[in-house]
Amino acid sequence: TESVVSPIPGPTTLYLDTVNKKGNFDGSSLISDMYSMEKVKALNDGKVEEAQVMGYSLEQILRLTITPSAKSHVMIKMDIEGVEYAVLNN
């Protein structure tokens, strides 16, 4: 199962960018009406492919991937197609 950082943990839908080959299909989003999906819809008769994925909160991802120590620091860079604020506010 593929996974994503999500504002709400659990099974979720990822809307797939199937047209931006040059950008490595980087417009995929958890938001179906995201601006990156407009081009996908325009080129696919208004349709967008979906994938069911497992969503994890940012806290869950950090707990699974970082081993805390007294001197540890974490820097996060996010580009998750419009969901950044929702993930950080959760």
Coordinates of C-alpha atoms in Angstrom, one line a residue:
T1 CA 0.0 0.0 0.0
E2 CA 1.3 3.5 -0.9
S3 CA 1.2 6.1 1.8
V4 CA 0.9 9.9 2.1
V5 CA 1.1 12.6 4.8
S6 CA -2.5 13.6 5.4
P7 CA -4.4 15.9 7.7
I8 CA -6.6 13.0 8.7
P9 CA -4.9 9.6 9.3
G10 CA -6.4 6.6 7.6
P11 CA -7.4 5.4 4.2
T12 CA -7.7 8.3 1.7
T13 CA -7.9 9.1 -2.0
L14 CA -5.0 10.5 -4.0
Y15 CA -5.9 12.2 -7.2
L16 CA -3.3 11.4 -9.8
D17 CA -1.5 13.8 -12.1
T18 CA -1.2 11.6 -15.2
V19 CA -0.1 14.3 -17.7
N20 CA 2.8 16.2 -16.3
K21 CA 5.6 13.9 -17.4
K22 CA 8.2 16.6 -17.5
G23 CA 7.5 17.3 -13.8
N24 CA 7.5 13.6 -12.9
F25 CA 3.7 13.7 -12.4
D26 CA 4.2 16.0 -9.3
G27 CA 0.8 17.5 -9.4
S28 CA -1.0 14.6 -7.7
S29 CA -3.0 15.8 -4.7
L30 CA -5.4 14.8 -1.9
I31 CA -7.6 17.7 -3.2
S32 CA -9.7 16.8 -6.2
D33 CA -10.2 20.4 -7.4
M34 CA -6.6 21.5 -6.9
Y35 CA -5.3 23.7 -9.8
S36 CA -3.0 20.9 -10.9
M37 CA -6.0 18.7 -11.6
E38 CA -7.5 21.2 -14.1
K39 CA -5.0 20.3 -16.8
V40 CA -5.5 16.6 -16.1
K41 CA -9.3 17.1 -16.4
A42 CA -8.9 19.1 -19.6
L43 CA -6.8 16.4 -21.3
N44 CA -8.8 13.5 -20.0
D45 CA -12.4 14.4 -20.8
G46 CA -13.0 15.8 -17.3
K47 CA -11.7 12.6 -15.6
V48 CA -9.0 12.2 -13.0
E49 CA -7.6 8.8 -11.9
E50 CA -7.7 8.0 -8.2
A51 CA -5.6 5.8 -6.0
Q52 CA -6.6 4.6 -2.6
V53 CA -3.7 5.2 -0.2
M54 CA -3.0 5.1 3.5
G55 CA -2.8 8.6 5.1
Y56 CA -0.5 9.3 8.1
S57 CA -0.3 12.4 10.2
L58 CA 2.9 14.3 10.2
E59 CA 3.4 13.2 13.9
Q60 CA 3.0 9.6 12.9
I61 CA 5.6 9.9 10.1
L62 CA 8.1 11.6 12.4
R63 CA 7.6 9.0 15.1
L64 CA 8.1 6.2 12.5
T65 CA 11.2 7.7 10.9
I66 CA 13.2 9.7 13.5
T67 CA 15.1 8.3 16.4
P68 CA 15.0 11.1 19.0
S69 CA 18.2 12.1 20.9
A70 CA 19.0 15.0 23.2
K71 CA 20.7 16.9 20.4
S72 CA 18.4 16.0 17.5
H73 CA 16.9 18.6 15.3
V74 CA 14.4 18.1 12.5
M75 CA 14.0 20.2 9.4
I76 CA 11.0 19.6 7.2
K77 CA 10.4 20.8 3.6
M78 CA 6.9 20.1 2.3
D79 CA 5.4 20.5 -1.1
I80 CA 2.3 18.5 -0.9
E81 CA 0.0 20.3 -3.4
G82 CA -2.1 22.5 -1.2
V83 CA -2.4 20.3 1.9
E84 CA 0.6 21.8 3.8
Y85 CA -1.5 24.1 6.1
A86 CA -4.0 21.4 6.9
V87 CA -1.2 18.9 7.8
L88 CA 0.6 21.5 10.0
N89 CA -2.7 22.6 11.7
N90 CA -3.7 19.0 12.6

